[in-house]
Amino acid sequence: MSETSPNALAKILAFAALLRPPLAKV
């Protein structure tokens, strides 16, 4: 996972969103 691809970034963002509350999503 050393690639800085947009797909990997989106995956990380989605995972982070699932881990922490959707507060910063507003």
C-alpha positions as protocol buffer text, in pm:
chain_id: "A"
residue {
  index: 1
  type: MET
  ca { x: 0 y: 0 z: 0 }
}
residue {
  index: 2
  type: SER
  ca { x: 276 y: 239 z: -91 }
}
residue {
  index: 3
  type: GLU
  ca { x: 83 y: 382 z: -384 }
}
residue {
  index: 4
  type: THR
  ca { x: -73 y: 726 z: -363 }
}
residue {
  index: 5
  type: SER
  ca { x: -355 y: 636 z: -598 }
}
residue {
  index: 6
  type: PRO
  ca { x: -691 y: 813 z: -567 }
}
residue {
  index: 7
  type: ASN
  ca { x: -854 y: 474 z: -519 }
}
residue {
  index: 8
  type: ALA
  ca { x: -644 y: 398 z: -212 }
}
residue {
  index: 9
  type: LEU
  ca { x: -708 y: 747 z: -77 }
}
residue {
  index: 10
  type: ALA
  ca { x: -1082 y: 706 z: -120 }
}
residue {
  index: 11
  type: LYS
  ca { x: -1065 y: 371 z: 56 }
}
residue {
  index: 12
  type: ILE
  ca { x: -876 y: 522 z: 348 }
}
residue {
  index: 13
  type: LEU
  ca { x: -1122 y: 811 z: 367 }
}
residue {
  index: 14
  type: ALA
  ca { x: -1417 y: 575 z: 365 }
}
residue {
  index: 15
  type: PHE
  ca { x: -1259 y: 360 z: 636 }
}
residue {
  index: 16
  type: ALA
  ca { x: -1182 y: 666 z: 847 }
}
residue {
  index: 17
  type: ALA
  ca { x: -1539 y: 789 z: 801 }
}
residue {
  index: 18
  type: LEU
  ca { x: -1666 y: 452 z: 926 }
}
residue {
  index: 19
  type: LEU
  ca { x: -1433 y: 460 z: 1225 }
}
residue {
  index: 20
  type: ARG
  ca { x: -1505 y: 815 z: 1336 }
}
residue {
  index: 21
  type: PRO
  ca { x: -1849 y: 984 z: 1347 }
}
residue {
  index: 22
  type: PRO
  ca { x: -1979 y: 1169 z: 1036 }
}
residue {
  index: 23
  type: LEU
  ca { x: -1923 y: 1503 z: 1204 }
}
residue {
  index: 24
  type: ALA
  ca { x: -1664 y: 1639 z: 963 }
}
residue {
  index: 25
  type: LYS
  ca { x: -1879 y: 1515 z: 677 }
}
residue {
  index: 26
  type: VAL
  ca { x: -2134 y: 1790 z: 725 }
}
